[in-house]
XYZ file of N, CA and C in Angstrom:
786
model
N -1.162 13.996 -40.963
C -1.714 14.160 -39.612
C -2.459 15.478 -39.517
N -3.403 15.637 -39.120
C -4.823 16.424 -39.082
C -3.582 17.663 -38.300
N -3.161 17.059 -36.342
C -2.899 17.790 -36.002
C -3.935 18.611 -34.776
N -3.500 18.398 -33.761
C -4.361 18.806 -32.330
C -4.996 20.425 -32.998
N -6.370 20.026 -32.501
C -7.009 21.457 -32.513
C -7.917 21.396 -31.506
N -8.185 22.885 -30.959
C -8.968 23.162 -29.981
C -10.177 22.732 -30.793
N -10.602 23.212 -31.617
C -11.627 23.879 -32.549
C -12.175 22.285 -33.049
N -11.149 20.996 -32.927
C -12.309 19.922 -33.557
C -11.969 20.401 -35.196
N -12.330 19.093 -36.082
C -12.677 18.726 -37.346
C -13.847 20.041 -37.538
N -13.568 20.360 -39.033
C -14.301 20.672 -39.252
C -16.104 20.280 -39.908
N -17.066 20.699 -40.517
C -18.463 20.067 -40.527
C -18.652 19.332 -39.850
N -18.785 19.469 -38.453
C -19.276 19.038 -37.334
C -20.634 19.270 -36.502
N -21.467 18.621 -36.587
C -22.971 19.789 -36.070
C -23.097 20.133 -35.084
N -24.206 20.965 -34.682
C -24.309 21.253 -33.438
C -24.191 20.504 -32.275
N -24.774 19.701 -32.096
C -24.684 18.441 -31.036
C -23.076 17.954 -30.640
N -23.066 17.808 -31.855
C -21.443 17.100 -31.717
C -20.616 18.139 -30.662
N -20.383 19.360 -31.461
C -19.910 20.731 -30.962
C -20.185 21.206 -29.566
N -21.423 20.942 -29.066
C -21.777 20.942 -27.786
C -20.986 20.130 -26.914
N -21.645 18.857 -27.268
C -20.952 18.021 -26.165
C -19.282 18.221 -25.847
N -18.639 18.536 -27.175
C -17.287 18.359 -27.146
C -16.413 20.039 -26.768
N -17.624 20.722 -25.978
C -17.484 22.392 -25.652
C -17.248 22.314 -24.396
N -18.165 20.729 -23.847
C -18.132 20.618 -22.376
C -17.517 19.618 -22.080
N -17.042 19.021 -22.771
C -16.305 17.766 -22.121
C -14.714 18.052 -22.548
N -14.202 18.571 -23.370
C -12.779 19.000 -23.378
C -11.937 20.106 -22.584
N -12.458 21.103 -22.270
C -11.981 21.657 -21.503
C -11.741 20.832 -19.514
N -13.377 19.846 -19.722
C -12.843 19.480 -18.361
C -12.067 18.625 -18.493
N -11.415 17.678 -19.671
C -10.348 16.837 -19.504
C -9.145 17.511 -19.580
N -8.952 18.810 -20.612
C -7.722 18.925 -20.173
C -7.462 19.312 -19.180
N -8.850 20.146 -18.211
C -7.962 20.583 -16.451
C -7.423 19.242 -16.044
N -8.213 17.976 -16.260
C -8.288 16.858 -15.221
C -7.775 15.603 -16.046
N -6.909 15.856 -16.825
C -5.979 14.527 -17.145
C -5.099 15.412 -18.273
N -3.809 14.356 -18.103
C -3.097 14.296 -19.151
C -2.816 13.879 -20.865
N -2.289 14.715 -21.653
C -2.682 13.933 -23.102
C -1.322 12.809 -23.247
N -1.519 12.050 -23.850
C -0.122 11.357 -24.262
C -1.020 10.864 -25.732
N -0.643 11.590 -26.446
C -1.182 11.068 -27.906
C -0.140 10.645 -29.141
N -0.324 9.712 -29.317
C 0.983 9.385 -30.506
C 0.147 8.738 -31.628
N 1.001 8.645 -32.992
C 0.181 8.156 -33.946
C -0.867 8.761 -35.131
N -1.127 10.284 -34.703
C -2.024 10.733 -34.886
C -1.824 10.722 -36.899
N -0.863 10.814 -37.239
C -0.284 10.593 -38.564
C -1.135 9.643 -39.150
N -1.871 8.504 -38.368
C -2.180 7.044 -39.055
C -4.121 7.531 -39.246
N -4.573 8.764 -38.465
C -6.227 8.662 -38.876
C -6.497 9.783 -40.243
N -6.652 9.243 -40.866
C -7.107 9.922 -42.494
C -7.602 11.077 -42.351
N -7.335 11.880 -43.090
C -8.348 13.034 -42.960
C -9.965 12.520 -42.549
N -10.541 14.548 -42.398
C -12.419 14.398 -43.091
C -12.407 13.661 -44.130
N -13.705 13.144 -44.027
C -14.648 13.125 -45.396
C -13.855 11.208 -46.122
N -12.595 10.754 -44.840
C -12.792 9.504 -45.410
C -13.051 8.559 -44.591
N -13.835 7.280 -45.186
C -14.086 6.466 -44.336
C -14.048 5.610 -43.569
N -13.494 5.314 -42.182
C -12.772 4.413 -41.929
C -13.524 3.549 -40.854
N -12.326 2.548 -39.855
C -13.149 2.093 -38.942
C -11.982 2.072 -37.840
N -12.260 2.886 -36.817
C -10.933 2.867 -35.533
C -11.226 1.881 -34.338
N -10.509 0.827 -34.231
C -10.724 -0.170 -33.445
C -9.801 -0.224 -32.370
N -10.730 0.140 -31.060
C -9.797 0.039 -29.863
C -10.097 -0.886 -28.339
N -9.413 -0.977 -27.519
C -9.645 -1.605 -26.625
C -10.417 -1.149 -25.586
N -11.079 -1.462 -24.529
C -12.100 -0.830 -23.757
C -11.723 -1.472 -22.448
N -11.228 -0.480 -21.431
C -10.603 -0.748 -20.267
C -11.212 0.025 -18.793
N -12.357 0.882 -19.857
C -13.446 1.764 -18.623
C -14.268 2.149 -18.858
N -15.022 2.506 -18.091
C -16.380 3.488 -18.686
C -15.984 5.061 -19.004
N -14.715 5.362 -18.640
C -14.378 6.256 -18.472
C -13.548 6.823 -20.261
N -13.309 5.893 -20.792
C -12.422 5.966 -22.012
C -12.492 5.680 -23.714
N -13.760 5.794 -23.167
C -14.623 6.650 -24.577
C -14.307 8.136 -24.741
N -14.054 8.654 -23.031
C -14.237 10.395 -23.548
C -12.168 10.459 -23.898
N -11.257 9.271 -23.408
C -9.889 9.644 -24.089
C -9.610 9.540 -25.325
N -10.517 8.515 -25.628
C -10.796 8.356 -27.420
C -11.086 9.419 -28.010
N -12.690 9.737 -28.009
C -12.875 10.677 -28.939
C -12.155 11.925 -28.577
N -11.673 12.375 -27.728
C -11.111 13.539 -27.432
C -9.502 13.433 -28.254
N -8.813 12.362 -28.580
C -7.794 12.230 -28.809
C -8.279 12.134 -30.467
N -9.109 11.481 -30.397
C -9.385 11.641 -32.200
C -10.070 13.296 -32.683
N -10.840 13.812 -31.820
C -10.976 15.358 -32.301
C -9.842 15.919 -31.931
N -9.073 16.183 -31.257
C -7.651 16.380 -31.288
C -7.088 16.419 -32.455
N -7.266 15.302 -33.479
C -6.808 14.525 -34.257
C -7.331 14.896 -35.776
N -8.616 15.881 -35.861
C -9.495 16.356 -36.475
C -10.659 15.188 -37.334
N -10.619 14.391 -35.957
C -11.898 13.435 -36.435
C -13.161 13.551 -35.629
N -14.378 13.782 -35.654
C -15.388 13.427 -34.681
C -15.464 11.787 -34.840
N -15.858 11.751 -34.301
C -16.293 10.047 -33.404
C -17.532 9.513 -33.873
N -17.685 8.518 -34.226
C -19.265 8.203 -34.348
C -19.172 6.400 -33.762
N -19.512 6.912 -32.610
C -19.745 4.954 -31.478
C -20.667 4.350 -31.818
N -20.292 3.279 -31.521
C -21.399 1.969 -31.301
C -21.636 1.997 -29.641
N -23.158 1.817 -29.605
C -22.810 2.568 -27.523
C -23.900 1.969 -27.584
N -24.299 0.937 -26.197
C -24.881 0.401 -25.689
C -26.782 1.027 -25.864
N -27.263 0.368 -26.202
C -29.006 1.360 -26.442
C -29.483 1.871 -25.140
N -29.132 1.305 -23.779
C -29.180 2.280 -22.772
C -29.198 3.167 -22.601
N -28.052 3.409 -23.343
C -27.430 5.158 -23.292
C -28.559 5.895 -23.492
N -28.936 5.735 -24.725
C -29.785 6.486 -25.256
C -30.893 6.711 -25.017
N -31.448 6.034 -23.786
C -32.623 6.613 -22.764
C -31.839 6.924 -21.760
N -30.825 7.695 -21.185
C -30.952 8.558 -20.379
C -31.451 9.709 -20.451
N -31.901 10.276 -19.766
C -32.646 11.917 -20.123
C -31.664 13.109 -20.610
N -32.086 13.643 -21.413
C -31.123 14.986 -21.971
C -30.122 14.727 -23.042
N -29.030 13.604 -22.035
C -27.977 13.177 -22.533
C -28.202 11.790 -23.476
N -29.233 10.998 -23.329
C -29.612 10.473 -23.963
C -30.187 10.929 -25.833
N -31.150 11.945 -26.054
C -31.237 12.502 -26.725
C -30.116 14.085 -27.528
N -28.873 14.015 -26.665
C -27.749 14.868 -27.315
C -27.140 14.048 -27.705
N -27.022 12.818 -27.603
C -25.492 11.710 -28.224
C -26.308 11.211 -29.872
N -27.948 11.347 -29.626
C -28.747 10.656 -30.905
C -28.377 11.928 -31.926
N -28.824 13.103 -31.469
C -28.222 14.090 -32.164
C -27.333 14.587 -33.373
N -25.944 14.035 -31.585
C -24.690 13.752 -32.401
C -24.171 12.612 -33.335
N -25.270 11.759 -33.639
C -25.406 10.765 -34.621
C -24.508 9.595 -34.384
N -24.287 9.376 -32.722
C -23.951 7.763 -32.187
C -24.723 6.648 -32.954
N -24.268 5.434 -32.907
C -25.398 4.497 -33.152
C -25.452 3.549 -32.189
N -26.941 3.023 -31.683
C -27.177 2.065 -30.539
C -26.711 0.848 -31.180
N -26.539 0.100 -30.047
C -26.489 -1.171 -30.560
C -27.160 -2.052 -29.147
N -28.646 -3.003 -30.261
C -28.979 -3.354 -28.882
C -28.575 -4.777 -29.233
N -28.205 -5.273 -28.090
C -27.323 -6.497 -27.846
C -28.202 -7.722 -27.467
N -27.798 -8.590 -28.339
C -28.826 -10.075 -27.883
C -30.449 -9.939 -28.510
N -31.228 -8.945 -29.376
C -32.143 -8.903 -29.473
C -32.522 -8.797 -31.391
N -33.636 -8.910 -32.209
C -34.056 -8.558 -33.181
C -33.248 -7.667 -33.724
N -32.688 -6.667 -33.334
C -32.770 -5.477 -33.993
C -31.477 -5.040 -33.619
N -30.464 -6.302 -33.248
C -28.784 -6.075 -33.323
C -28.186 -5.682 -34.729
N -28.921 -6.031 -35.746
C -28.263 -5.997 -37.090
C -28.063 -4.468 -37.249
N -29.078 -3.319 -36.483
C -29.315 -2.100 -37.067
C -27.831 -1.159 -37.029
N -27.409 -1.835 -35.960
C -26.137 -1.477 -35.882
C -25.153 -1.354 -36.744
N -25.109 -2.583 -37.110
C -23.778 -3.096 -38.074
C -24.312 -2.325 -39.644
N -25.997 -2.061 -40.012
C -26.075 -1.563 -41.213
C -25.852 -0.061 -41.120
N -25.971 0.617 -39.697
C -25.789 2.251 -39.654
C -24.070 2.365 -39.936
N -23.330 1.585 -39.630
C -21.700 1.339 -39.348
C -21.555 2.062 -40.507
N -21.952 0.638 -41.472
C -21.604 0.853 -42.876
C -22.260 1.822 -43.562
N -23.531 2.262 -43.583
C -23.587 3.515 -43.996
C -23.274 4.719 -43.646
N -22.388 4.897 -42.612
C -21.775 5.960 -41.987
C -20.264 5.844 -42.615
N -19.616 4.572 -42.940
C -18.168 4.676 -43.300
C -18.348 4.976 -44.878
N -19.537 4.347 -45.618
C -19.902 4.724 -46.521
C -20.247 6.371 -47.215
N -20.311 6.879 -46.347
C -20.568 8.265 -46.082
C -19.330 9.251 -45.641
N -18.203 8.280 -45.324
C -16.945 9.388 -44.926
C -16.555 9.417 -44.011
N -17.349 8.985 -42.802
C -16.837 9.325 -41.524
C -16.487 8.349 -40.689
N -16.201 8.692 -39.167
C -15.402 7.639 -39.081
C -15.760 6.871 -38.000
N -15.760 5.986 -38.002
C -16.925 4.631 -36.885
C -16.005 4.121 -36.086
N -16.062 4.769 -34.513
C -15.046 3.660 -33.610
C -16.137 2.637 -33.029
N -15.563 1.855 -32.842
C -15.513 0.157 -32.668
C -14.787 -0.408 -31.857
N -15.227 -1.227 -30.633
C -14.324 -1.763 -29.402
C -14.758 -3.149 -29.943
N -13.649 -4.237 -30.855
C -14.081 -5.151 -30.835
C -14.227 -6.572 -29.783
N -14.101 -6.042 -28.694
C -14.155 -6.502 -27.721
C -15.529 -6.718 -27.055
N -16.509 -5.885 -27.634
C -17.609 -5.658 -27.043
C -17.947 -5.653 -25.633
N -17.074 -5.309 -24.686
C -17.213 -5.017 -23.404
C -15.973 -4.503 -22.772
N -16.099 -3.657 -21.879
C -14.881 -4.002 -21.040
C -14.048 -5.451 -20.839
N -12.953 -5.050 -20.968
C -12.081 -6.158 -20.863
C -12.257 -6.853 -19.578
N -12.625 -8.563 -19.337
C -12.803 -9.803 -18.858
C -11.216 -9.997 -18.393
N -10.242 -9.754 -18.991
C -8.723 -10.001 -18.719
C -8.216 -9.014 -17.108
N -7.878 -10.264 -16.358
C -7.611 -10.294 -15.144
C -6.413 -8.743 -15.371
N -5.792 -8.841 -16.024
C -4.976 -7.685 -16.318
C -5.145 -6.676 -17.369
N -6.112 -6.783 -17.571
C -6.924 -5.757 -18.887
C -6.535 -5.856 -19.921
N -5.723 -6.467 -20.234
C -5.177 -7.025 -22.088
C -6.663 -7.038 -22.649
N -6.232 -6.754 -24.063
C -6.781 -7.269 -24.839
C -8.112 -8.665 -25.115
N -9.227 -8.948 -24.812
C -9.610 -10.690 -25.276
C -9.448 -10.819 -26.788
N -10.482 -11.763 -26.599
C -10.544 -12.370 -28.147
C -11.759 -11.187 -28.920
N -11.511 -10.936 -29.942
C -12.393 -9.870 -30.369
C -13.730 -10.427 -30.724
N -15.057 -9.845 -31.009
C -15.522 -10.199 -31.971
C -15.728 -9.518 -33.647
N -16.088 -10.017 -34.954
C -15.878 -9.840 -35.695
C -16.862 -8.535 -36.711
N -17.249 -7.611 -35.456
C -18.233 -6.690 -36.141
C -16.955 -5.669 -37.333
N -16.074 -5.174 -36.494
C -15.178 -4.106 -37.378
C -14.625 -4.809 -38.354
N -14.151 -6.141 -38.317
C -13.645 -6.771 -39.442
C -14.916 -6.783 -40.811
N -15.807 -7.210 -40.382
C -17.257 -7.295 -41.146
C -17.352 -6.086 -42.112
N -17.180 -4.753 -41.201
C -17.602 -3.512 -42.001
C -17.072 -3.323 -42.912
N -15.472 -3.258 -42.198
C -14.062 -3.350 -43.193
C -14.461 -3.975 -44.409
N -14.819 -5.219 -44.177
C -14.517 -6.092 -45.193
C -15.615 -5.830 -46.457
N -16.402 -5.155 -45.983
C -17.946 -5.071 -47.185
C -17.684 -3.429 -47.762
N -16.788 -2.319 -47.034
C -16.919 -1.113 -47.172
C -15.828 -1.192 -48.150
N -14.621 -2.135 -48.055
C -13.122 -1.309 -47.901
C -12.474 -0.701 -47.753
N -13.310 -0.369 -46.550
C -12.033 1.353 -45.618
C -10.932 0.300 -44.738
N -10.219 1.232 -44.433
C -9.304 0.742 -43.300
C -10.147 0.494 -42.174
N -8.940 -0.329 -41.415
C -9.100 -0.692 -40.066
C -7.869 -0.232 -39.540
N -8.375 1.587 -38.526
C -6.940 1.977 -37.695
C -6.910 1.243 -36.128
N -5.791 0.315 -35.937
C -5.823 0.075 -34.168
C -5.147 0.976 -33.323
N -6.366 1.134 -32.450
C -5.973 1.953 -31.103
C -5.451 1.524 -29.944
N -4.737 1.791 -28.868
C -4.899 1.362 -28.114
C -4.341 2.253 -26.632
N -5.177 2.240 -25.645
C -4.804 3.274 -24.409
C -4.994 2.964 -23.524
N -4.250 3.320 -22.436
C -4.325 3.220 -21.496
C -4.425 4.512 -20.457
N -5.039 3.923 -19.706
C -5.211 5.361 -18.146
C -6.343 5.462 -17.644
N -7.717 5.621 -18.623
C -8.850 6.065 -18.216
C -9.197 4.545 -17.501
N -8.437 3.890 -16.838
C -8.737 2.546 -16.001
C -8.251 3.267 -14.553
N -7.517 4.382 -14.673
C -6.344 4.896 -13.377
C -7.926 5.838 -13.085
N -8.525 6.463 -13.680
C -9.177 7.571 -13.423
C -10.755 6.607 -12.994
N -11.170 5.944 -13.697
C -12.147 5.043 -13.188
C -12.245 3.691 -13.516
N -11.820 2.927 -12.467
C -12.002 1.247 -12.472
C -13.111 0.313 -13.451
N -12.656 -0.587 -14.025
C -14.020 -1.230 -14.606
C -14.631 -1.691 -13.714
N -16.030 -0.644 -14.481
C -17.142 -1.517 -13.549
C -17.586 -0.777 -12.043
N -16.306 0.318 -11.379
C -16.405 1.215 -10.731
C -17.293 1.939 -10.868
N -17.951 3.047 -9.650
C -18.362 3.821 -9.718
C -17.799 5.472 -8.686
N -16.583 4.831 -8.596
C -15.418 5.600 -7.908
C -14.645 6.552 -9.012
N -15.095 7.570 -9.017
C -13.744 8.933 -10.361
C -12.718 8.992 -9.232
N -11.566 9.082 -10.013
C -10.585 9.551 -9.013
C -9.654 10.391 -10.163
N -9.902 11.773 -10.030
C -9.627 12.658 -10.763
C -8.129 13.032 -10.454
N -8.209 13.067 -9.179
C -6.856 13.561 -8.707
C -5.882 12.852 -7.952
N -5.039 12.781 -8.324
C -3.733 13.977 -8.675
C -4.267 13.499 -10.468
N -3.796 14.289 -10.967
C -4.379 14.228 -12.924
C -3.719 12.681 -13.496
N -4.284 11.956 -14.212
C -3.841 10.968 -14.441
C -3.713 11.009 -15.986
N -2.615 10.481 -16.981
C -2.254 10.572 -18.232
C -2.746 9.283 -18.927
N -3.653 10.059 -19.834
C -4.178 9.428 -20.537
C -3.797 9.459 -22.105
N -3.201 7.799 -22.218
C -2.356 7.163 -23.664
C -2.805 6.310 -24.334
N -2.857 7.595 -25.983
C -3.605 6.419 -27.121
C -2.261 6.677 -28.048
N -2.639 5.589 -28.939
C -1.752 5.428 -29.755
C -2.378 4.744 -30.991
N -2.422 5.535 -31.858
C -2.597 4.958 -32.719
C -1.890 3.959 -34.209
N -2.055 3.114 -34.734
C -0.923 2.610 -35.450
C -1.189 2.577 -37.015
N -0.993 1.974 -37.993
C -1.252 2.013 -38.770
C -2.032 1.227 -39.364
N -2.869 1.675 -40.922
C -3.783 0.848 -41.227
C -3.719 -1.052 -41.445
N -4.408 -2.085 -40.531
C -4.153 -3.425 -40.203
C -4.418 -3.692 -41.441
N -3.251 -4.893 -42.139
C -3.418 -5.523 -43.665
C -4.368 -6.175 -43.935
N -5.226 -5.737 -44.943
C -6.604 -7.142 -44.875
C -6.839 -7.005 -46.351
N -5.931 -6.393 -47.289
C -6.083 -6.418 -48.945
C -6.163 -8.053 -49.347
N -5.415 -8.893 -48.846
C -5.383 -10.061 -48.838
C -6.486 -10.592 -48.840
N -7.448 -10.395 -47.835
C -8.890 -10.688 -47.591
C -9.811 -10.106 -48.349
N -9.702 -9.223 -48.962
C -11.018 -8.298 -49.981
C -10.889 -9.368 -51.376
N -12.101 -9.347 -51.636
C -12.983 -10.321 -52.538
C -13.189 -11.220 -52.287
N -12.523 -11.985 -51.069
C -13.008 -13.499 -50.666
C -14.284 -13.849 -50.122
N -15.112 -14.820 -50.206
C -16.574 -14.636 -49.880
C -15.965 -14.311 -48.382
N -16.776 -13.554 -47.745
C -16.630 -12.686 -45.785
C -17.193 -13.880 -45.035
N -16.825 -14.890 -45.186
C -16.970 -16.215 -44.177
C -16.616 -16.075 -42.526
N -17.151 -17.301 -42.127
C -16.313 -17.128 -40.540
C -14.414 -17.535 -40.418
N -14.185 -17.951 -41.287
C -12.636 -18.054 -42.019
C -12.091 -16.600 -41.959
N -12.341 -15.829 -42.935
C -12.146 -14.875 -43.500
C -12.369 -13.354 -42.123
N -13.427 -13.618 -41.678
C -13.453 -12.703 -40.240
C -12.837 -12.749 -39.115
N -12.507 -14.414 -38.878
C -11.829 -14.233 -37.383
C -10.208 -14.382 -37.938
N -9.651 -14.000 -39.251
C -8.600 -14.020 -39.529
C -8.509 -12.590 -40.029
N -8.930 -11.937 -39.962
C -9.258 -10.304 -39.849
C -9.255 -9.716 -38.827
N -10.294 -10.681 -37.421
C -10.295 -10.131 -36.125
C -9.044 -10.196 -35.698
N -8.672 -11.363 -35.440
C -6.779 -11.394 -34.815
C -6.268 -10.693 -35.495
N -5.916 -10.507 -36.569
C -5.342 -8.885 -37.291
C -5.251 -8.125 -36.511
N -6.462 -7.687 -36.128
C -7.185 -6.310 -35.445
C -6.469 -6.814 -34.131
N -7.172 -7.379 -33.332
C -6.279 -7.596 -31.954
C -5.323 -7.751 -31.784
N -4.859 -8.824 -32.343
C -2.938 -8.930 -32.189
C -2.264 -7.471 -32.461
N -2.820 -5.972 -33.132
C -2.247 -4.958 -33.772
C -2.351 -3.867 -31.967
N -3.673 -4.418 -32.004
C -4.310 -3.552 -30.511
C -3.207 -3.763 -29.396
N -3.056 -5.016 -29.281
C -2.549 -6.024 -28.077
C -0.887 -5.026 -28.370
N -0.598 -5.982 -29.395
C 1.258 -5.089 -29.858
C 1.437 -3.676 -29.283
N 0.230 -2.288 -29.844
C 0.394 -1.334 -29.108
C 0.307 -1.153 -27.750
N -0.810 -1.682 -27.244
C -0.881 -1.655 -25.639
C 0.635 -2.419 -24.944
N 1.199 -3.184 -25.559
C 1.968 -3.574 -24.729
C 3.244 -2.512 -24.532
N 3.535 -1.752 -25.601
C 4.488 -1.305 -26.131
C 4.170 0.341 -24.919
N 2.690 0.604 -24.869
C 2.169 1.946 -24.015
C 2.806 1.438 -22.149
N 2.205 -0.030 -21.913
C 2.855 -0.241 -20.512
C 3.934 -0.886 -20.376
N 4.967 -0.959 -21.541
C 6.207 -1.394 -21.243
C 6.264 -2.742 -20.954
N 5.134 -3.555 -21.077
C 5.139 -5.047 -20.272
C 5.304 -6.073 -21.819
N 5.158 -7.275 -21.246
C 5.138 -8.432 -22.649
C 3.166 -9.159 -22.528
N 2.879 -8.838 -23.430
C 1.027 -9.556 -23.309
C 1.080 -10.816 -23.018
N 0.192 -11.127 -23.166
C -0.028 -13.092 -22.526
C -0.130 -13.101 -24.250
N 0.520 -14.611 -23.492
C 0.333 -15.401 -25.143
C -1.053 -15.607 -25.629
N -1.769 -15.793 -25.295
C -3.238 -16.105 -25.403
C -4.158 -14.734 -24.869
N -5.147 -14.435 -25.651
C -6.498 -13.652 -25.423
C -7.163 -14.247 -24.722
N -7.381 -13.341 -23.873
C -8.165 -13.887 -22.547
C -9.893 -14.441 -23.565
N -10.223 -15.612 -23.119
C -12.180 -16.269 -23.697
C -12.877 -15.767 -22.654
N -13.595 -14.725 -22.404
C -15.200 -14.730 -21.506
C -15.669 -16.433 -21.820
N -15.725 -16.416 -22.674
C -16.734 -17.928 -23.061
C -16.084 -18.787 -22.391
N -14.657 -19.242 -22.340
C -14.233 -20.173 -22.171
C -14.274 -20.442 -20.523
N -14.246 -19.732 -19.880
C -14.792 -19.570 -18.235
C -15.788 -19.200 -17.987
N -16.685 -19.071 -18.216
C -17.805 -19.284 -17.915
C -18.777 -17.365 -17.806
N -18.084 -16.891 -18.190
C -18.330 -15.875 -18.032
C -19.406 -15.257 -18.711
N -20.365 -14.576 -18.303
C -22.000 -13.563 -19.044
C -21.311 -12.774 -20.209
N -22.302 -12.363 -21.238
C -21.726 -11.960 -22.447
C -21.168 -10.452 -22.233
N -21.947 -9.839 -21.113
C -21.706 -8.325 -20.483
C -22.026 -7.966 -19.188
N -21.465 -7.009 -18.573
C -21.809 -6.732 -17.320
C -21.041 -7.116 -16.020
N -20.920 -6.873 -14.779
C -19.477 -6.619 -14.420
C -19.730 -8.293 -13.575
N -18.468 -9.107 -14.063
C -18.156 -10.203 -14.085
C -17.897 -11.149 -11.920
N -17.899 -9.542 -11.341
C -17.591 -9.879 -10.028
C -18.880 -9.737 -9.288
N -20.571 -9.076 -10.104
C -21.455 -9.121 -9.405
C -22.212 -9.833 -10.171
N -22.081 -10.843 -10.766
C -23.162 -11.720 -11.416
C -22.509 -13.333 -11.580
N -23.706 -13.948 -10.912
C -23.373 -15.580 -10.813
C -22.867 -16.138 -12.604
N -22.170 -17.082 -11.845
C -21.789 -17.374 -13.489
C -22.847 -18.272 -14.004
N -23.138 -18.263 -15.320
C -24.186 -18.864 -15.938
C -23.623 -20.520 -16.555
N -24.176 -21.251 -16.713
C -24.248 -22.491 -16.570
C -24.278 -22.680 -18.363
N -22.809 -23.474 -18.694
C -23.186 -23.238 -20.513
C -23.636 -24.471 -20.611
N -23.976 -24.175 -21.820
C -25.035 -25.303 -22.342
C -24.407 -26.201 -23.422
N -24.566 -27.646 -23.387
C -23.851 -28.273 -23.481
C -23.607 -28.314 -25.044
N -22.692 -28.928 -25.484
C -22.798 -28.155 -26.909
C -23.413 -29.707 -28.013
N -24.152 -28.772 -28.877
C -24.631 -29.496 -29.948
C -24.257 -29.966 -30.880
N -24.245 -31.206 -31.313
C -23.653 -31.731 -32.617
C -23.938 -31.084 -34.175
C-alpha cells in the first residue's frame, strides 16, 4: 500500500499537480475520507485498470482523490464535452484524461489511448457502467465490456472500486451541491478480479461479458458491504426499459426500440 500522501504519487506533471493543489484541500475542508483497500492499487509505473461505479457527477473528484491518496494519479475516460469547456477543458487534456466520444466514428480512440496508457504504466479508471447509474437505488447495472477488453489485450489487472457518498453531496443528474454539514465519502477498494482463466482465449463476446460480470458482481459485493444492505439479484438493463444510452433518464422521453432483427 502506497499509503495517503498530501504530496500525490510521484512523476506527476504539471497539470496533474495543479488541478490536484486545488481540488484537495477543498475536499478535505468539505467531506469526509473513508478509504479502505488501499493495499489492493499497485504501485507507480504499473499498469492497471480501476473499475468503479458512478453514482454522481460529483465522484470522480472521491475517486481520484482517494487514489492520489493512494499514490496513484488517475487517468479517465470522460465524456468529449468536457474537454471543450474553457480553461478547464484544456487543463484535464494536459493532465492527459482521455475523451471518449460516444456513439460516433471516433469512439475507438478511446479504448486505443486506454491501452496505450496501461501499456505505459499507469493507471486507467473506468466506470463500466458508462453512465451514472439507471438503478432506481443506485446499484450497480449491467456493465459494458470496455475495461474487460483492455484487461484482456494488456494483461494488467482489473482493481474494483466501489463508493459511496458523492450521491449525498450531489444528486444524479442534480445541479444542487450540498456541501454541508460534510458528508463521508467511501471507496473501497478490493482485490485484483480473476480473469487468468480468460487470457489467451480468442476476446469474443463470450469471453467479455464473462469478464464484465466479474467486474460487476466484485463492484456490486463491495458496495453492498459499504451500505450495509443486500443488492438486487439482478443488474438493473437501461436497455431493457426503454431507457436512452445517456443523460438524465427523468428529462428525456423514452425512445421507441426498434424491433429486433433476425
Amino acid at each position: 500500500m502506497a499509503g495517503p500522501s498530501a504530496n500525490g504519487p510521484a512523476g506527476v506533471g504539471f497539470a496533474f499537480k495543479f488541478i490536484a493543489t486545488l481540488i484537495r484541500p477543498f475536499l478535505m475542508a468539505f467531506t469526509r475520507q473513508n478509504w479502505r483497500g488501499g493495499e489492493n492499487i499497485p504501485p507507480g509505473g504499473t499498469g492497471v485498470i480501476v473499475a468503479g461505479n458512478h453514482i454522481s457527477h460529483f465522484d470522480p473528484l472521491s475517486f481520484a482523490h482517494f487514489l492520489w491518496d493512494n499514490g496513484r494519479a488517475t487517468r479517465y475516460l470522460a465524456k468529449s464535452g468536457v474537454f471543450r469547456v474553457p480553461v478547464f477543458g484544456r487543463l484535464i487534456t494536459a493532465a492527459g484524461q482521455i475523451p471518449v466520444y460516444r456513439e460516433s466514428r471516433d469512439a475507438s480512440q478511446a479504448y486505443r489511448a486506454a491501452v496505450a496508457a496501461v501499456k505505459a504504466g499507469e493507471l486507467v479508471a473506468i466506470y463500466p457502467e458508462g453512465t451514472i447509474s439507471r438503478d432506481p437505488a443506485l446499484w450497480p447495472m449491467v456493465g459494458k465490456t470496455g475495461a474487460a477488453r483492455v484487461a484482456l489485450e494488456t494483461g494488467c489487472d482489473v482493481i474494483p472500486v466501489a463508493q459511496w457518498g458523492a450521491n449525498h453531496v450531489l444528486a444524479p443528474y442534480s445541479k444542487r451541491i450540498r456541501l454541508l454539514p460534510r458528508k463521508t465519502m467511501s471507496v473501497v477498494a478490493g482485490p485484483p478480479i480473476p480473469l487468468d482463466d480468460l487470457r489467451g482465449r480468442p476476446v469474443d463476446s463470450t469471453v467479455l461479458r464473462i469478464a464484465t460480470d466479474r467486474i460487476m458482481a466484485a463492484i456490486t459485493a463491495q458496495l453492498a458491504q459499504i451500505r450495509g444492505e443486500v443488492a438486487p439479484a439482478e443488474r438493473f438493463d437501461p436497455k431493457a426499459v426503454g431507457l436512452p444510452p445517456v443523460g438524465d433518464p427523468k428529462q428525456r422521453p423514452q425512445e421507441e426500440q426498434p424491433e429486433e432483427q433476425p
